[in-house]
Amino acid sequence: MTSISLSAIEKSFGNTPVLNGIDLDITDGEFLTLVGPSGCGKSTLLRILAGLEMPDQGSVTINGLTVNNVRPANRNLAMVFQSYALYPHLSVAQNMMTPLRLRDLSFAGRLPFLGPVVARERYREMSAQVGETARVLKIDHLLDRKPGQLSGGQRQRAALGRAMVRKPVAFLMDEPLSNLDAALRIHMRSELAELHRSLKTTFVYVTHDQAEALTMSDRMAVMMEGQILQLGSPEKIYNDPMDIRVAEFVGAPKINLLPGTLDEAGHVRCGGMVLSRITSNETVGSITLGLRPEHLALCEQGALESLTGQVVHKENLGADIYLHVSVLDAAHRIVLRATPDEGTSVSIGQTVHFKRLCGHAMVFGKDGGRLGLSNAAHESVAEVA
Ligand SMILES: Nc1ncnc2c1ncn2[C@@H]1O[C@H](COP(=O)(O)OP(=O)(O)OP(=O)(O)O)[C@@H](O)[C@H]1O
Ligand SMILES: [Mg+2]
């Protein structure tokens, strides 16, 4: 069992605060993603965990031991960066063997003189370890190649292999897929997730790509401005974001945000849509209604709670067509997901009517915090209007 904890981590560069009190307990064997926009402090946090950066305040604990003063090499964490940094003059096998050789070196302080028989035996052991790791990564047929003779994905796997041979307590990965082209990146997402399932080792993975975080993680920590805003499973973060920043960050296309009002009776109104029974003690006035594109559907004119708008753009993705519709007197634009059949028959400039799917809506208060809706919040407008 490996337990890793970051507690009350603070870090500034000069006068600029970068991390403001991060608390994070990483569960043994989980795939945890640190995700957030560029500059929010993800890499700095990972580097603090790896020991490449010292926190100003707070502690890093691995298996109950505070490791703030333990050198990176002695934390037994393997780091994989965006740039694979393979030695170009060494073969894949030699690259993968390097950490094992370095470990021998660091144990002995210098490479011990092993008699030729022992040295050959040690070499055989290391080769077996490299071979086994290469088989897991499906690069065993590439062991004699130099990095320059590999594709981007193969190079990425070789770098992973180099990190894996030491059998670290956890893998720390900083945007390891961002140098790959789009198709390979998507392919490698599932490979990494599979690898994680087979290794059962803790992965701490940094990305600014919310799709990577949603598709691979057991839990994701959404970071902004040096803080963790929300930590939870991808399903929880997507379906139950705690505030408007998290709701906007996850999901592509983005969640639609429309202005609305909350009245004394606890009803939220936005154009023709009405939601009832806000359970929070929010004062009446303006609120923001959040509707994901897949939770809106085209409907007949005059349908209850429908909104009307004009199609300004169509994005055909094959399986889905996203309609961009200008609404509320053309002051706002929303995106709704239509089936290919529905989407094809709609033309740009056409007036369309749509409504939210029952049970799907989020309401955010003036400070951006999520307001609770009672289970009855989706009852028909006839009952509340
Ligand atoms: N060594 C440094 N000296 C000064 N400022 C730094 C240093 N390293 C990082 N920063 C600043 O700290 C902030 C957080 O940087 P960090 O690299 O952790 O962001 P990130 O979330 O990983 O962003 P990205 O997604 O772009 O990689 C940024 O504003 C960055 O400019
Ligand atoms: Mg970074």
Short mmCIF file of C-alpha atoms and ligand atoms in Angstrom, two decimals:
data_model
loop_
_atom_site.label_atom_id
_atom_site.label_comp_id
_atom_site.label_asym_id
_atom_site.label_seq_id
_atom_site.Cartn_x
_atom_site.Cartn_y
_atom_site.Cartn_z
CA MET A 1 0.00 0.00 0.00
CA THR A 2 1.31 3.41 -0.96
CA SER A 3 -0.15 6.52 0.59
CA ILE A 4 0.79 9.94 -0.68
CA SER A 5 -0.43 13.16 0.94
CA LEU A 6 0.11 16.80 0.23
CA SER A 7 -0.84 18.98 3.13
CA ALA A 8 -1.28 22.79 3.25
CA ILE A 9 1.16 23.31 0.37
CA GLU A 10 2.02 26.93 -0.34
CA LYS A 11 4.41 28.10 -3.02
CA SER A 12 5.32 31.49 -4.45
CA PHE A 13 7.80 32.45 -7.12
CA GLY A 14 9.11 35.87 -6.05
CA ASN A 15 6.04 37.83 -5.03
CA THR A 16 3.69 35.73 -7.14
CA PRO A 17 1.71 33.12 -5.19
CA VAL A 18 1.36 29.99 -7.30
CA LEU A 19 -0.09 27.44 -4.86
CA ASN A 20 -2.39 28.59 -2.07
CA GLY A 21 -2.91 25.88 0.51
CA ILE A 22 -3.26 22.60 -1.37
CA ASP A 23 -4.48 19.55 0.55
CA LEU A 24 -4.63 16.31 -1.36
CA ASP A 25 -4.67 12.66 -0.29
CA ILE A 26 -3.86 10.30 -3.12
CA THR A 27 -5.32 6.83 -2.76
CA ASP A 28 -3.16 3.77 -3.35
CA GLY A 29 -3.38 2.61 -6.96
CA GLU A 30 -5.63 5.37 -8.22
CA PHE A 31 -5.34 7.36 -11.44
CA LEU A 32 -5.54 10.92 -10.17
CA THR A 33 -5.48 13.81 -12.60
CA LEU A 34 -4.54 17.39 -11.82
CA VAL A 35 -6.38 19.37 -14.44
CA GLY A 36 -6.84 23.08 -14.96
CA PRO A 37 -6.04 25.95 -17.28
CA SER A 38 -2.50 26.92 -18.17
CA GLY A 39 -0.61 28.57 -15.32
CA CYS A 40 -2.87 27.32 -12.49
CA GLY A 41 0.04 25.53 -10.78
CA LYS A 42 -0.38 21.89 -11.84
CA SER A 43 3.24 21.29 -12.84
CA THR A 44 4.51 23.13 -9.78
CA LEU A 45 2.44 20.86 -7.54
CA LEU A 46 3.69 17.74 -9.34
CA ARG A 47 7.28 18.97 -9.12
CA ILE A 48 6.83 19.52 -5.37
CA LEU A 49 5.56 15.96 -5.05
CA ALA A 50 8.54 14.71 -7.05
CA GLY A 51 10.97 16.74 -4.95
CA LEU A 52 12.15 18.90 -7.85
CA GLU A 53 10.73 21.99 -6.14
CA MET A 54 10.53 22.84 -2.42
CA PRO A 55 7.22 24.10 -1.00
CA ASP A 56 7.36 27.34 1.03
CA GLN A 57 4.91 25.82 3.51
CA GLY A 58 3.27 22.45 4.01
CA SER A 59 4.40 18.88 3.80
CA VAL A 60 4.63 16.01 1.37
CA THR A 61 4.14 12.60 2.96
CA ILE A 62 4.81 9.23 1.35
CA ASN A 63 3.84 6.14 3.31
CA GLY A 64 3.62 8.14 6.52
CA LEU A 65 7.07 9.72 6.16
CA THR A 66 7.49 13.42 5.53
CA VAL A 67 9.75 13.62 2.51
CA ASN A 68 10.18 17.39 2.16
CA ASN A 69 13.92 16.98 2.62
CA VAL A 70 14.28 13.71 0.73
CA ARG A 71 16.02 14.01 -2.64
CA PRO A 72 13.96 13.21 -5.77
CA ALA A 73 16.00 10.11 -6.55
CA ASN A 74 15.22 8.65 -3.14
CA ARG A 75 11.45 9.13 -3.29
CA ASN A 76 11.07 6.21 -5.71
CA LEU A 77 8.62 8.16 -7.85
CA ALA A 78 8.95 7.92 -11.62
CA MET A 79 8.40 11.06 -13.60
CA VAL A 80 7.39 11.17 -17.27
CA PHE A 81 7.46 14.58 -18.92
CA GLN A 82 6.05 16.05 -22.10
CA SER A 83 9.51 15.90 -23.67
CA TYR A 84 10.55 12.28 -23.48
CA ALA A 85 14.24 13.13 -23.08
CA LEU A 86 15.44 9.76 -24.31
CA TYR A 87 19.17 9.51 -24.95
CA PRO A 88 19.35 9.70 -28.76
CA HIS A 89 22.57 7.70 -29.07
CA LEU A 90 21.28 4.78 -26.97
CA SER A 91 18.93 2.04 -28.10
CA VAL A 92 15.50 1.67 -26.50
CA ALA A 93 16.84 -1.21 -24.39
CA GLN A 94 19.83 0.84 -23.23
CA ASN A 95 17.59 3.82 -22.50
CA MET A 96 15.31 1.63 -20.43
CA MET A 97 18.23 0.07 -18.59
CA THR A 98 19.69 3.44 -17.58
CA PRO A 99 17.63 3.90 -14.39
CA LEU A 100 18.64 0.41 -13.21
CA ARG A 101 22.32 1.19 -13.79
CA LEU A 102 21.91 4.52 -12.01
CA ARG A 103 20.28 2.79 -9.07
CA ASP A 104 23.25 0.43 -8.77
CA LEU A 105 25.45 3.50 -8.87
CA SER A 106 23.52 5.34 -6.18
CA PHE A 107 23.48 2.30 -3.88
CA ALA A 108 27.19 1.83 -4.14
CA GLY A 109 28.14 5.51 -4.38
CA ARG A 110 30.09 4.42 -7.44
CA LEU A 111 29.71 1.51 -9.81
CA PRO A 112 30.98 -1.42 -7.79
CA PHE A 113 33.54 -3.65 -9.37
CA LEU A 114 31.68 -6.84 -10.05
CA GLY A 115 33.66 -9.75 -11.27
CA PRO A 116 32.89 -10.63 -14.91
CA VAL A 117 30.60 -13.50 -13.91
CA VAL A 118 28.56 -11.40 -11.43
CA ALA A 119 28.46 -8.47 -13.88
CA ARG A 120 27.13 -10.76 -16.61
CA GLU A 121 24.51 -12.11 -14.20
CA ARG A 122 23.46 -8.57 -13.18
CA TYR A 123 23.25 -7.59 -16.85
CA ARG A 124 21.05 -10.61 -17.55
CA GLU A 125 18.75 -9.61 -14.65
CA MET A 126 18.47 -6.07 -15.90
CA SER A 127 17.85 -7.23 -19.48
CA ALA A 128 15.07 -9.52 -18.25
CA GLN A 129 13.48 -6.62 -16.37
CA VAL A 130 13.70 -4.41 -19.46
CA GLY A 131 12.29 -7.19 -21.65
CA GLU A 132 9.36 -7.79 -19.31
CA THR A 133 8.52 -4.08 -19.16
CA ALA A 134 8.85 -3.77 -22.94
CA ARG A 135 6.42 -6.65 -23.38
CA VAL A 136 3.83 -4.93 -21.17
CA LEU A 137 4.21 -1.81 -23.31
CA LYS A 138 4.28 -3.78 -26.58
CA ILE A 139 7.64 -2.34 -27.62
CA ASP A 140 9.68 -5.54 -27.20
CA HIS A 141 10.24 -5.67 -30.98
CA LEU A 142 11.76 -2.16 -30.88
CA LEU A 143 14.40 -2.67 -28.20
CA ASP A 144 17.35 -2.40 -30.63
CA ARG A 145 16.15 0.79 -32.29
CA LYS A 146 17.40 4.29 -31.48
CA PRO A 147 14.78 6.91 -30.46
CA GLY A 148 15.19 8.63 -33.85
CA GLN A 149 13.88 5.47 -35.53
CA LEU A 150 10.60 5.45 -33.55
CA SER A 151 7.22 7.06 -34.08
CA GLY A 152 5.93 9.59 -31.55
CA GLY A 153 3.76 7.01 -29.79
CA GLN A 154 6.58 4.45 -29.67
CA ARG A 155 8.95 7.06 -28.24
CA GLN A 156 6.36 7.91 -25.63
CA ARG A 157 6.07 4.25 -24.68
CA ALA A 158 9.86 3.92 -24.50
CA ALA A 159 9.94 6.87 -22.08
CA LEU A 160 7.19 5.23 -20.04
CA GLY A 161 9.18 1.99 -20.09
CA ARG A 162 12.24 3.77 -18.78
CA ALA A 163 10.13 5.09 -15.90
CA MET A 164 8.50 1.69 -15.27
CA VAL A 165 11.55 -0.58 -15.00
CA ARG A 166 12.38 0.65 -11.52
CA LYS A 167 8.95 -0.37 -10.22
CA PRO A 168 8.27 3.00 -8.61
CA VAL A 169 5.68 3.57 -5.89
CA ALA A 170 3.91 6.03 -8.20
CA PHE A 171 4.14 7.49 -11.68
CA LEU A 172 4.05 11.25 -12.00
CA MET A 173 3.23 12.37 -15.52
CA ASP A 174 3.23 15.92 -16.79
CA GLU A 175 1.32 16.27 -20.07
CA PRO A 176 2.98 13.14 -21.50
CA LEU A 177 0.70 13.05 -24.53
CA SER A 178 0.78 16.66 -25.62
CA ASN A 179 3.51 16.16 -28.25
CA LEU A 180 1.46 13.57 -30.09
CA ASP A 181 -0.94 14.23 -32.93
CA ALA A 182 -4.66 14.26 -32.12
CA ALA A 183 -5.46 10.71 -33.24
CA LEU A 184 -2.50 9.17 -31.44
CA ARG A 185 -3.28 11.15 -28.32
CA ILE A 186 -6.76 9.64 -28.18
CA HIS A 187 -5.34 6.18 -28.81
CA MET A 188 -2.70 6.61 -26.08
CA ARG A 189 -5.36 7.72 -23.58
CA SER A 190 -6.90 4.27 -23.60
CA GLU A 191 -3.46 2.61 -23.63
CA LEU A 192 -2.40 4.55 -20.54
CA ALA A 193 -5.66 3.77 -18.77
CA GLU A 194 -5.19 0.07 -19.61
CA LEU A 195 -1.59 0.17 -18.47
CA HIS A 196 -2.72 1.70 -15.20
CA ARG A 197 -5.29 -1.05 -14.73
CA SER A 198 -2.70 -3.75 -15.33
CA LEU A 199 0.06 -2.20 -13.17
CA LYS A 200 -2.27 -1.17 -10.33
CA THR A 201 0.29 1.51 -9.42
CA THR A 202 -0.68 5.05 -8.44
CA PHE A 203 -0.66 7.49 -11.37
CA VAL A 204 -0.65 11.24 -10.79
CA TYR A 205 -1.26 12.82 -14.15
CA VAL A 206 -1.13 16.50 -15.10
CA THR A 207 -3.05 17.85 -18.05
CA HIS A 208 -4.80 21.01 -19.15
CA ASP A 209 -7.06 18.87 -21.37
CA GLN A 210 -10.37 18.23 -19.65
CA ALA A 211 -11.17 15.40 -22.09
CA GLU A 212 -8.03 13.52 -21.03
CA ALA A 213 -8.97 13.99 -17.39
CA LEU A 214 -12.55 12.86 -17.93
CA THR A 215 -11.61 9.79 -19.94
CA MET A 216 -8.72 8.42 -17.91
CA SER A 217 -9.06 9.36 -14.25
CA ASP A 218 -10.47 7.59 -11.25
CA ARG A 219 -10.57 11.04 -9.65
CA MET A 220 -9.74 14.44 -10.99
CA ALA A 221 -8.71 17.56 -9.09
CA VAL A 222 -9.82 20.68 -10.93
CA MET A 223 -7.30 23.43 -10.18
CA MET A 224 -7.53 27.14 -10.77
CA GLU A 225 -5.31 29.95 -9.56
CA GLY A 226 -3.30 27.75 -7.24
CA GLN A 227 -6.22 26.03 -5.57
CA ILE A 228 -8.11 22.79 -5.95
CA LEU A 229 -11.68 23.85 -6.66
CA GLN A 230 -13.18 20.38 -6.70
CA LEU A 231 -11.94 16.84 -6.34
CA GLY A 232 -14.04 13.90 -7.43
CA SER A 233 -14.79 11.25 -10.01
CA PRO A 234 -15.16 12.44 -13.61
CA GLU A 235 -18.91 11.71 -13.39
CA LYS A 236 -19.25 13.82 -10.26
CA ILE A 237 -17.24 16.72 -11.68
CA TYR A 238 -19.19 16.69 -14.95
CA ASN A 239 -22.68 16.15 -13.58
CA ASP A 240 -22.36 17.90 -10.27
CA PRO A 241 -19.85 20.76 -10.54
CA MET A 242 -19.70 22.82 -7.37
CA ASP A 243 -19.42 26.14 -9.14
CA ILE A 244 -19.63 27.86 -12.46
CA ARG A 245 -15.86 27.76 -13.08
CA VAL A 246 -15.76 23.96 -12.80
CA ALA A 247 -18.95 23.63 -14.89
CA GLU A 248 -17.43 25.75 -17.65
CA PHE A 249 -14.06 24.01 -17.56
CA VAL A 250 -15.35 20.47 -18.13
CA GLY A 251 -17.34 19.50 -21.18
CA ALA A 252 -16.86 20.14 -24.88
CA PRO A 253 -18.72 21.97 -26.29
CA LYS A 254 -18.93 24.04 -23.14
CA ILE A 255 -22.01 24.23 -20.94
CA ASN A 256 -24.47 26.93 -22.06
CA LEU A 257 -24.86 29.73 -19.54
CA LEU A 258 -27.95 31.89 -19.74
CA PRO A 259 -29.09 34.72 -17.49
CA GLY A 260 -32.21 34.13 -15.44
CA THR A 261 -34.00 35.33 -12.36
CA LEU A 262 -34.96 33.78 -9.06
CA ASP A 263 -38.25 34.94 -7.57
CA GLU A 264 -39.55 34.91 -3.98
CA ALA A 265 -41.28 31.60 -4.48
CA GLY A 266 -37.98 29.95 -5.39
CA HIS A 267 -38.72 29.71 -9.10
CA VAL A 268 -35.96 30.22 -11.64
CA ARG A 269 -37.04 31.79 -14.92
CA CYS A 270 -35.07 32.11 -18.11
CA GLY A 271 -37.01 33.10 -21.23
CA GLY A 272 -39.81 30.55 -21.41
CA MET A 273 -38.10 28.07 -19.08
CA VAL A 274 -39.15 27.79 -15.49
CA LEU A 275 -37.52 25.67 -12.80
CA SER A 276 -39.04 25.46 -9.38
CA ARG A 277 -37.90 25.18 -5.83
CA ILE A 278 -34.39 26.32 -5.31
CA THR A 279 -33.37 24.79 -2.00
CA SER A 280 -30.59 27.29 -1.21
CA ASN A 281 -31.13 30.50 0.73
CA GLU A 282 -30.14 32.58 -2.26
CA THR A 283 -31.58 36.07 -2.32
CA VAL A 284 -33.94 36.79 -5.15
CA GLY A 285 -32.56 38.42 -8.27
CA SER A 286 -30.35 37.39 -11.11
CA ILE A 287 -28.90 33.91 -11.42
CA THR A 288 -27.21 31.95 -14.20
CA LEU A 289 -28.78 28.87 -15.70
CA GLY A 290 -26.40 26.17 -16.95
CA LEU A 291 -27.56 23.72 -19.64
CA ARG A 292 -25.25 21.23 -21.30
CA PRO A 293 -25.58 20.90 -25.10
CA GLU A 294 -26.69 17.26 -24.84
CA HIS A 295 -29.46 18.24 -22.42
CA LEU A 296 -31.25 20.41 -24.95
CA ALA A 297 -33.52 19.03 -27.66
CA LEU A 298 -35.32 20.48 -30.64
CA CYS A 299 -39.09 20.61 -30.16
CA GLU A 300 -42.29 21.91 -31.72
CA GLN A 301 -43.16 25.57 -31.68
CA GLY A 302 -45.21 26.46 -28.61
CA ALA A 303 -44.06 23.46 -26.55
CA LEU A 304 -44.07 24.07 -22.81
CA GLU A 305 -40.92 25.76 -21.49
CA SER A 306 -39.38 26.03 -24.92
CA LEU A 307 -36.96 28.71 -26.08
CA THR A 308 -36.79 30.04 -29.60
CA GLY A 309 -33.72 31.14 -31.53
CA GLN A 310 -32.04 31.33 -34.87
CA VAL A 311 -29.43 28.86 -36.10
CA VAL A 312 -26.19 30.74 -36.78
CA HIS A 313 -23.77 27.87 -37.27
CA LYS A 314 -23.74 24.08 -37.68
CA GLU A 315 -20.90 21.77 -36.70
CA ASN A 316 -21.22 18.36 -38.26
CA LEU A 317 -19.21 15.76 -36.35
CA GLY A 318 -20.75 12.77 -38.11
CA ALA A 319 -22.38 11.07 -35.16
CA ASP A 320 -23.73 14.37 -33.82
CA ILE A 321 -24.48 17.78 -35.23
CA TYR A 322 -24.00 20.77 -32.94
CA LEU A 323 -26.33 23.65 -33.70
CA HIS A 324 -25.26 27.12 -32.57
CA VAL A 325 -28.40 29.10 -31.90
CA SER A 326 -28.73 32.76 -31.01
CA VAL A 327 -31.36 33.20 -28.30
CA LEU A 328 -32.95 35.72 -25.93
CA ASP A 329 -33.21 38.52 -28.51
CA ALA A 330 -29.91 37.45 -30.06
CA ALA A 331 -28.08 38.56 -26.91
CA HIS A 332 -26.79 35.03 -26.20
CA ARG A 333 -25.67 32.02 -28.10
CA ILE A 334 -26.21 28.43 -27.08
CA VAL A 335 -25.03 25.15 -28.56
CA LEU A 336 -27.34 22.16 -28.70
CA ARG A 337 -26.60 18.62 -29.78
CA ALA A 338 -28.85 17.27 -32.48
CA THR A 339 -28.95 13.84 -34.09
CA PRO A 340 -27.66 13.71 -37.69
CA ASP A 341 -31.25 13.37 -38.94
CA GLU A 342 -32.47 16.41 -37.03
CA GLY A 343 -29.37 18.49 -37.71
CA THR A 344 -29.24 17.85 -41.45
CA SER A 345 -32.77 19.10 -41.95
CA VAL A 346 -32.02 22.39 -40.19
CA SER A 347 -30.45 25.18 -42.20
CA ILE A 348 -28.47 28.22 -41.12
CA GLY A 349 -30.72 31.20 -40.48
CA GLN A 350 -33.70 28.98 -39.65
CA THR A 351 -35.76 29.64 -36.51
CA VAL A 352 -35.78 26.63 -34.16
CA HIS A 353 -37.47 25.79 -30.87
CA PHE A 354 -35.85 23.73 -28.19
CA LYS A 355 -36.29 22.73 -24.58
CA ARG A 356 -34.20 21.22 -21.84
CA LEU A 357 -34.43 17.51 -21.17
CA CYS A 358 -36.28 16.76 -17.99
CA GLY A 359 -34.03 16.53 -14.95
CA HIS A 360 -31.09 18.42 -16.43
CA ALA A 361 -30.31 21.98 -15.40
CA MET A 362 -27.85 23.73 -13.11
CA VAL A 363 -28.37 27.04 -11.41
CA PHE A 364 -25.53 29.26 -10.23
CA GLY A 365 -25.88 32.15 -7.79
CA LYS A 366 -24.36 35.58 -8.02
CA ASP A 367 -20.99 34.44 -6.66
CA GLY A 368 -20.86 31.55 -9.14
CA GLY A 369 -21.68 28.90 -6.48
CA ARG A 370 -24.09 26.16 -7.42
CA LEU A 371 -27.61 26.44 -6.02
CA GLY A 372 -29.44 23.29 -5.01
CA LEU A 373 -32.55 22.29 -6.88
CA SER A 374 -35.12 20.13 -5.17
CA ASN A 375 -36.12 16.88 -6.84
CA ALA A 376 -39.32 18.60 -7.82
CA ALA A 377 -37.35 21.23 -9.70
CA HIS A 378 -38.24 19.70 -13.00
CA GLU A 379 -41.98 19.66 -12.66
CA SER A 380 -43.92 21.18 -15.49
CA VAL A 381 -44.25 24.90 -15.96
CA ALA A 382 -48.02 24.59 -15.64
CA GLU A 383 -47.61 23.75 -11.97
CA VAL A 384 -45.35 26.65 -11.14
CA ALA A 385 -46.10 29.44 -13.58
N1 LIG B 1 10.62 28.67 -11.85
C1 LIG B 1 9.65 29.59 -11.92
N2 LIG B 1 9.90 30.90 -11.68
C2 LIG B 1 8.93 31.82 -11.71
N3 LIG B 1 7.63 31.55 -11.99
C3 LIG B 1 7.33 30.27 -12.26
C4 LIG B 1 8.31 29.23 -12.24
N4 LIG B 1 7.68 28.05 -12.52
C5 LIG B 1 6.39 28.36 -12.72
N5 LIG B 1 6.16 29.68 -12.56
C6 LIG B 1 4.87 30.36 -12.66
O1 LIG B 1 3.99 29.70 -11.79
C7 LIG B 1 2.70 29.59 -12.37
C8 LIG B 1 2.26 28.14 -12.38
O2 LIG B 1 3.13 27.44 -13.25
P1 LIG B 1 2.92 25.90 -13.60
O3 LIG B 1 4.03 25.51 -14.50
O4 LIG B 1 2.77 25.14 -12.33
O5 LIG B 1 1.53 25.96 -14.37
P2 LIG B 1 0.73 24.80 -15.11
O6 LIG B 1 -0.60 24.73 -14.45
O7 LIG B 1 1.54 23.56 -15.15
O8 LIG B 1 0.53 25.42 -16.56
P3 LIG B 1 0.65 24.71 -18.03
O9 LIG B 1 -0.67 24.01 -18.27
O10 LIG B 1 0.83 25.87 -18.95
O11 LIG B 1 1.82 23.78 -18.01
C9 LIG B 1 2.78 30.24 -13.74
O12 LIG B 1 2.29 31.54 -13.67
C10 LIG B 1 4.26 30.23 -14.04
O13 LIG B 1 4.60 31.31 -14.85
MG MG B 2 2.50 22.53 -16.70
#
